[in-house]
Tab-separated table of N, CA and C in Angstrom:
chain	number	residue	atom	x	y	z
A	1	UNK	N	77.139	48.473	32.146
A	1	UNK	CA	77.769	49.779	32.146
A	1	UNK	C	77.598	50.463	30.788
A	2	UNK	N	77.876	49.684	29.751
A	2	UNK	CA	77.434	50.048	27.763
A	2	UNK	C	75.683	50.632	28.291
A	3	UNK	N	75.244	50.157	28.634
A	3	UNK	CA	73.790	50.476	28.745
A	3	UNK	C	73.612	51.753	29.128
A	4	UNK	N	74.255	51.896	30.142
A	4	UNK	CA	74.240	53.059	31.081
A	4	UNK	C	74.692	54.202	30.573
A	5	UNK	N	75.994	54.057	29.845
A	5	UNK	CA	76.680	55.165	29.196
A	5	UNK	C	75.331	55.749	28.237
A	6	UNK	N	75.399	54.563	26.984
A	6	UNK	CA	74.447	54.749	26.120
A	6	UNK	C	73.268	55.087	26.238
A	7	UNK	N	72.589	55.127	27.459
A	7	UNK	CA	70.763	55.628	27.341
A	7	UNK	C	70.795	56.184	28.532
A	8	UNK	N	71.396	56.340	29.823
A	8	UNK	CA	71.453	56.869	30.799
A	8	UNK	C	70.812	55.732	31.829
A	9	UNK	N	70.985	56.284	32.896
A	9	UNK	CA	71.298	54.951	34.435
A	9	UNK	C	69.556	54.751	34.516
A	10	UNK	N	68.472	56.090	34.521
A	10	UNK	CA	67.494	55.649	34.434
A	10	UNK	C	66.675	55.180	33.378
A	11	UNK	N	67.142	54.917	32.180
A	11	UNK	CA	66.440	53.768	30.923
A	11	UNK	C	67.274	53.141	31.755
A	12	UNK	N	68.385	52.482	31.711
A	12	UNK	CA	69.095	51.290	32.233
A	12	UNK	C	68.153	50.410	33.350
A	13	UNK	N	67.840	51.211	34.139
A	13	UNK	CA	66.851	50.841	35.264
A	13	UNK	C	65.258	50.148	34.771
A	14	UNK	N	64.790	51.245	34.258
A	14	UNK	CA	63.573	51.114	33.786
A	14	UNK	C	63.420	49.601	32.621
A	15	UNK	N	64.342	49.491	32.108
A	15	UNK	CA	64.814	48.480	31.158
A	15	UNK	C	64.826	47.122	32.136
A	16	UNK	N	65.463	47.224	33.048
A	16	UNK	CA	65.884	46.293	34.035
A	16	UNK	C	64.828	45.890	34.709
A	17	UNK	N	63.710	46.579	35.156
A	17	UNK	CA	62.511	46.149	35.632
A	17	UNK	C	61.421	45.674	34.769
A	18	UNK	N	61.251	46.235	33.442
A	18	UNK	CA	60.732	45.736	32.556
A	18	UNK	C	61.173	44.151	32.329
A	19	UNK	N	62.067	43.565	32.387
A	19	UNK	CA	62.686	42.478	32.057
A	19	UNK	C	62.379	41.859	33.094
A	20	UNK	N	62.559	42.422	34.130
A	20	UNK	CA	62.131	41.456	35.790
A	20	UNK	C	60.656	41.386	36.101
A	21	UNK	N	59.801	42.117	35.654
A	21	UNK	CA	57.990	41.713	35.048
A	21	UNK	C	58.035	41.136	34.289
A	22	UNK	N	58.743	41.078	33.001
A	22	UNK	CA	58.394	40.128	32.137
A	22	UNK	C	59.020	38.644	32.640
A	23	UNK	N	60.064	38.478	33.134
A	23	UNK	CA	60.740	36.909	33.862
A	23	UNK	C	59.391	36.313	34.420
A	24	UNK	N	58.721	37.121	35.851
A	24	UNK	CA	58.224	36.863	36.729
A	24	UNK	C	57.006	36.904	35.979
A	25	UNK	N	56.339	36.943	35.382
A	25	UNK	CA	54.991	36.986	34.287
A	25	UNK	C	55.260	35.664	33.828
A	26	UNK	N	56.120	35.573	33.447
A	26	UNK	CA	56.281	34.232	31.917
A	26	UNK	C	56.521	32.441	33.175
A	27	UNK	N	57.232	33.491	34.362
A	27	UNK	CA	57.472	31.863	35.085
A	27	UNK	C	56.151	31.594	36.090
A	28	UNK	N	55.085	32.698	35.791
A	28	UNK	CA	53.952	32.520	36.584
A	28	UNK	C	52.980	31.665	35.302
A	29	UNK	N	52.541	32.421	34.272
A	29	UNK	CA	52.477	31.984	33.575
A	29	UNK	C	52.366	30.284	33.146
A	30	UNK	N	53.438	30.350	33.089
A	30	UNK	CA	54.438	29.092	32.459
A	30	UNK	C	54.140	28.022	33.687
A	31	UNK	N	53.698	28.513	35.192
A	31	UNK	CA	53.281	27.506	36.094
A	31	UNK	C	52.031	27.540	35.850
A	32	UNK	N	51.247	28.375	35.251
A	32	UNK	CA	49.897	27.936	35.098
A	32	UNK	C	48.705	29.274	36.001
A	33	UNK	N	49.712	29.839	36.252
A	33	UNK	CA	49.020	30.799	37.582
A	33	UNK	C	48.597	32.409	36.584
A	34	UNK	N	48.007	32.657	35.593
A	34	UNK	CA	47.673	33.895	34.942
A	34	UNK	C	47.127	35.000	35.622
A	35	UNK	N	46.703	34.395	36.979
A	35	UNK	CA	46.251	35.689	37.844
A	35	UNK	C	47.472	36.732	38.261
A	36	UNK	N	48.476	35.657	38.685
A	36	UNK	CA	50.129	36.422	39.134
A	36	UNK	C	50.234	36.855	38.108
A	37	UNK	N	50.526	35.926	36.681
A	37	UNK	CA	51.565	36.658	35.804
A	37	UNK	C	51.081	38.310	35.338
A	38	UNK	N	49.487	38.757	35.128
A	38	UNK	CA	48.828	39.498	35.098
A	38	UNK	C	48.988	40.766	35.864
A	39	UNK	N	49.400	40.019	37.238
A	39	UNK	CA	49.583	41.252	38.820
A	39	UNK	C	50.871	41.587	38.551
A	40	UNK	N	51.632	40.533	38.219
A	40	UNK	CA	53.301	40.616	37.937
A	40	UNK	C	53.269	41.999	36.868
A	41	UNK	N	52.694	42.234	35.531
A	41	UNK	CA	52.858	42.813	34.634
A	41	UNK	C	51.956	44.213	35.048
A	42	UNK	N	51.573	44.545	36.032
A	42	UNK	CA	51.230	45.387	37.019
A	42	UNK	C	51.479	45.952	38.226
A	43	UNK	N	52.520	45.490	38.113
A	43	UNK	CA	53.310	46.285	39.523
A	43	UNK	C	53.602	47.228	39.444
A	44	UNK	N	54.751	47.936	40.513
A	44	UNK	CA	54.363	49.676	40.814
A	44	UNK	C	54.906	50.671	39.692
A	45	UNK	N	56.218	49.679	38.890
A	45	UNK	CA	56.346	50.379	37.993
A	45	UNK	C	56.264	49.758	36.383
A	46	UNK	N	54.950	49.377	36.288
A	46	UNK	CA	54.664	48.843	35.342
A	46	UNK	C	54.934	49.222	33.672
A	47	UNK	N	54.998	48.558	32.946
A	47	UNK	CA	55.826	48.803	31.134
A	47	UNK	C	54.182	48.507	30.262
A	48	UNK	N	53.226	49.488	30.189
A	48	UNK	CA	52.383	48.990	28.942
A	48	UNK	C	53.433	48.241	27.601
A	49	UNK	N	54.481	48.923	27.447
A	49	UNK	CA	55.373	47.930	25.821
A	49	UNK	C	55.372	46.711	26.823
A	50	UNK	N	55.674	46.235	28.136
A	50	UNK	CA	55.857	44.776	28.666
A	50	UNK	C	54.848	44.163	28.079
A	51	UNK	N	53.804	44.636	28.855
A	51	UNK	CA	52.466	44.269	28.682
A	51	UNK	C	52.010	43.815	27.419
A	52	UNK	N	52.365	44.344	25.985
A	52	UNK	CA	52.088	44.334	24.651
A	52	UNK	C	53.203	43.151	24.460
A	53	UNK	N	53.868	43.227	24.531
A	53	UNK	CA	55.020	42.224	24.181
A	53	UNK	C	54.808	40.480	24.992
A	54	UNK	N	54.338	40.561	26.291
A	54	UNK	CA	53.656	39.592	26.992
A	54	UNK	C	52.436	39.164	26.158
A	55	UNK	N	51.370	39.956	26.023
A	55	UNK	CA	50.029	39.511	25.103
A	55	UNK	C	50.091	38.777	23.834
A	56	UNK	N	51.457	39.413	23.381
A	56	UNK	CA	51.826	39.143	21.867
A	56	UNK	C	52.336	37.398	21.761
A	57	UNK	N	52.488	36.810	23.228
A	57	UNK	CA	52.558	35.652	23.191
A	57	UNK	C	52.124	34.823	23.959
A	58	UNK	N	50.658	35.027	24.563
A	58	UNK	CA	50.137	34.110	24.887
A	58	UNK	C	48.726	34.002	24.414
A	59	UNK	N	47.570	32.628	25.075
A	59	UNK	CA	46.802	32.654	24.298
A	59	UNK	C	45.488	32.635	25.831
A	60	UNK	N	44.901	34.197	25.451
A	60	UNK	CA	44.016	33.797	26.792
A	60	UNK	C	42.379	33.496	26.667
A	61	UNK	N	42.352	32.609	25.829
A	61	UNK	CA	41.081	31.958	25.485
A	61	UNK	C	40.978	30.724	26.670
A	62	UNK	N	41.666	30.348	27.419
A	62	UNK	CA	41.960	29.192	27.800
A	62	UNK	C	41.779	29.731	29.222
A	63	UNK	N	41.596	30.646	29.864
A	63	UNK	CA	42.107	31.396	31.586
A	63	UNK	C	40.972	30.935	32.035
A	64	UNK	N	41.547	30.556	33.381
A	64	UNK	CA	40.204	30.262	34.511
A	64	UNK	C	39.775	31.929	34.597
A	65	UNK	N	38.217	31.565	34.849
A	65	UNK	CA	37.524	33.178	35.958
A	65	UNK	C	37.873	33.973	36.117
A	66	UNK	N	38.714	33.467	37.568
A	66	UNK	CA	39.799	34.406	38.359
A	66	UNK	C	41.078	35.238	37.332
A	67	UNK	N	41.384	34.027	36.485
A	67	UNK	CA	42.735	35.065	36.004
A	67	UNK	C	42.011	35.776	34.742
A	68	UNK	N	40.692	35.346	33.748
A	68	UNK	CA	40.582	36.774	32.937
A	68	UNK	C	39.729	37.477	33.625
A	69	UNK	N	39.053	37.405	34.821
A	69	UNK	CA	38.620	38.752	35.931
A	69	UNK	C	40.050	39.844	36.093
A	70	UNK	N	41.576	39.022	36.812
A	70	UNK	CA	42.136	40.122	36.947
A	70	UNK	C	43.170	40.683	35.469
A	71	UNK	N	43.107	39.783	34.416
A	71	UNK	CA	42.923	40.289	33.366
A	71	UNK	C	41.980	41.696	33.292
A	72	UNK	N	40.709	41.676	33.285
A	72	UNK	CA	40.400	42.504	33.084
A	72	UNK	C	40.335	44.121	33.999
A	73	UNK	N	40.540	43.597	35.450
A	73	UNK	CA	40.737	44.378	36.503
A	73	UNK	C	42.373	45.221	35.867
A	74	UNK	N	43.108	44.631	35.630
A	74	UNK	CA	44.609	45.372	35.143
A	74	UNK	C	44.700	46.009	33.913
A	75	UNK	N	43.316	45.785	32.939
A	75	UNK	CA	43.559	45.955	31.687
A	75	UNK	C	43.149	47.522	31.846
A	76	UNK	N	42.106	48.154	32.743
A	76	UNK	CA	42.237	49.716	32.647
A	76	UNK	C	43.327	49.746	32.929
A	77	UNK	N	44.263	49.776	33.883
A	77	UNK	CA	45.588	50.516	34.259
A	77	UNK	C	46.443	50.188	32.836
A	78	UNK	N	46.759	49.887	32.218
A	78	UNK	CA	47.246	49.208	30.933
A	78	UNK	C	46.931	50.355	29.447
A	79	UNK	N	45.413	50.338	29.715
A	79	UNK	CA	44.601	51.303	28.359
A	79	UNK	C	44.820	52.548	28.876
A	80	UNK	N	44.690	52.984	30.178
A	80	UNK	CA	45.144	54.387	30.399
A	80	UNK	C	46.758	54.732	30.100
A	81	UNK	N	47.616	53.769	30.437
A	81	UNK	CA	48.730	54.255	30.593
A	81	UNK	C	49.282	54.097	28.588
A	82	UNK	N	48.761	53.504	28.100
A	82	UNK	CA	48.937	53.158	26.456
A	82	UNK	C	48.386	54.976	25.886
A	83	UNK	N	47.223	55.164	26.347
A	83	UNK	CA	45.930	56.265	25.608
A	83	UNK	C	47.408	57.376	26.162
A	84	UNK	N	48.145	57.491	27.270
A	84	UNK	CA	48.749	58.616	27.999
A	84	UNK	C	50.464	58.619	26.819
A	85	UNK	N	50.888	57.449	26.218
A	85	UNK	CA	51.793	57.284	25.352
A	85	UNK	C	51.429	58.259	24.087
A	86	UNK	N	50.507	57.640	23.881
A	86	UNK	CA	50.059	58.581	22.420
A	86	UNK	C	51.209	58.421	20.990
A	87	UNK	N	51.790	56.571	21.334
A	87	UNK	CA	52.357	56.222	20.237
A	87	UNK	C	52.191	55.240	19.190
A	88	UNK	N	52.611	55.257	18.139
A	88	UNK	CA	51.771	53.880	17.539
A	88	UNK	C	51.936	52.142	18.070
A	89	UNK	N	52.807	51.853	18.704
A	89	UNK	CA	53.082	50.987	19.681
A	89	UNK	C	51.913	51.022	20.643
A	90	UNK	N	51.273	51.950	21.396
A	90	UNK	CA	51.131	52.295	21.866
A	90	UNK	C	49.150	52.029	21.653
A	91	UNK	N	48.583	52.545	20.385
A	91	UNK	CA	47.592	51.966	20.000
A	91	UNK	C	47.670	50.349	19.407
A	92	UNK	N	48.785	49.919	19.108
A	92	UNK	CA	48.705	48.485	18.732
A	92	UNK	C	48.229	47.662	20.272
A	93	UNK	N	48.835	48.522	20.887
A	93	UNK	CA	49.101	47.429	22.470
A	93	UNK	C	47.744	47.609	23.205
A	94	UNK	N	46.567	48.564	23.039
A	94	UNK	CA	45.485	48.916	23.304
A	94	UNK	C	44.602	47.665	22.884
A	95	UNK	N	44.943	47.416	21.222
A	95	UNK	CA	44.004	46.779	20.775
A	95	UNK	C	44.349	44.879	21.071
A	96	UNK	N	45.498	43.963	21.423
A	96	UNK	CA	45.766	43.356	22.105
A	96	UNK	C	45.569	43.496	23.548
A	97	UNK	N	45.572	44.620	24.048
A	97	UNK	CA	44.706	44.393	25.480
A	97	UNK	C	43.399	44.020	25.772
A	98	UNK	N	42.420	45.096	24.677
A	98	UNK	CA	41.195	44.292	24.546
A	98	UNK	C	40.661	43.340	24.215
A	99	UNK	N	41.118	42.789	23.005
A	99	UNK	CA	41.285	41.887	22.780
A	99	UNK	C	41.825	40.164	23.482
A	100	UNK	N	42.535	40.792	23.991
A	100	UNK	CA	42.687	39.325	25.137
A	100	UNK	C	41.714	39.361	26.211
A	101	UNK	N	41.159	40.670	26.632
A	101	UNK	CA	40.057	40.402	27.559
A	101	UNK	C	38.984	39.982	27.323
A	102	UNK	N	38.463	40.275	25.658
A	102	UNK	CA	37.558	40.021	24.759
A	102	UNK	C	37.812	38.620	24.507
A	103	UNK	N	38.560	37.703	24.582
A	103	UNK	CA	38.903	36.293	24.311
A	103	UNK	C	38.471	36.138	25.437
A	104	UNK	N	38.785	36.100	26.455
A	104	UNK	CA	38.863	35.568	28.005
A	104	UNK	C	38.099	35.503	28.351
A	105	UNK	N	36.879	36.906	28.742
A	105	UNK	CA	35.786	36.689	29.163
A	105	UNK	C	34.505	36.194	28.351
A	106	UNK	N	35.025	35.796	26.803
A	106	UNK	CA	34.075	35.401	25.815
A	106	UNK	C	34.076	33.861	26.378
A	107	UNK	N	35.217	33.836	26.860
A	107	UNK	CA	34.797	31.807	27.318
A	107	UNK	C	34.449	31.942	28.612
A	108	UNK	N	33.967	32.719	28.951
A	108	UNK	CA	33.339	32.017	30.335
A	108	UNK	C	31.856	33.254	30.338
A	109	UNK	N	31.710	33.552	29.157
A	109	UNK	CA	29.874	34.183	29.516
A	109	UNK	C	29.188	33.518	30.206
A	110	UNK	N	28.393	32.206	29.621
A	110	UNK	CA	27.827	31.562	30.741
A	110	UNK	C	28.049	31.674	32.395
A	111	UNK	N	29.377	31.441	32.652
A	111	UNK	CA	29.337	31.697	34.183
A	111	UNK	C	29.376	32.678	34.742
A	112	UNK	N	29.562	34.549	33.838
A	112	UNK	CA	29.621	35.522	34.392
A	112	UNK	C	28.035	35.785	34.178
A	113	UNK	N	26.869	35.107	33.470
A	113	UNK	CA	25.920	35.657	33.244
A	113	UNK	C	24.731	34.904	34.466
A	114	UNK	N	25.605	33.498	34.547
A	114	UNK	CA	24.540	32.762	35.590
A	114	UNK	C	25.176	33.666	37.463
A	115	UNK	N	26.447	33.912	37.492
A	115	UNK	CA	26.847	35.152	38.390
A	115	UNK	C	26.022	36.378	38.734
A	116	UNK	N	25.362	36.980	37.454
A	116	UNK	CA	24.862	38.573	37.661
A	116	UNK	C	23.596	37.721	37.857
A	117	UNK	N	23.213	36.895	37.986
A	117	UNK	CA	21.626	36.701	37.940
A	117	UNK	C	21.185	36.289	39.745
């Protein structure tokens, strides 16, 4: 209700779902599944700050295929919605987006290159 008074019912909300992507990210995650936690931090009303704050603690040098593919499949929706902020948060969280995709798909060249062939 302090929340509500103080920032109004929709931050309260928006706050509240941010926190429920980040739960459901970290316990996907945390099972091993980076494709979910990824989709999780992409849902309909997705938080690029989630997203930055998620990156800021994990390490995706390590992702099967599949999860830095949809790594990278989520990372436009992510860079557009960061570039549409136009805050300095906002370019930090750009360059941790690429950057983890730039980790991810750097360990598995070989198999995306024997793929295109």
């Amino acid at each position: 209700a302090i929340t509500e008074i103080l920032m109004g019912r929709k931050a309260k909300h928006e706050l509240e779902a941010r926190l429920e992507q980040l739960e459901h990210a970290s316990k996907q995650w945390g099972a091993g599944n980076g494709e979910e936690a990824f989709r999780a931090l992409s849902g309909r009303n997705f938080s690029w700050e989630a997203v930055g704050d998620f990156l800021e603690r994990v390490d995706a040098t390590d992702l099967t295929l599949d999860a830095a593919s949809t790594l990278a499949e989520c990372a436009e929706r992510w860079l557009k919605a960061c570039c549409a902020a136009e805050s300095d948060r906002a370019g930090e969280v750009c360059v941790l987006v690429v950057d983890a995709c730039s980790c991810a798909l750097d360990s598995h060249g070989p198999a995306i290159a024997a793929a295109a062939t």
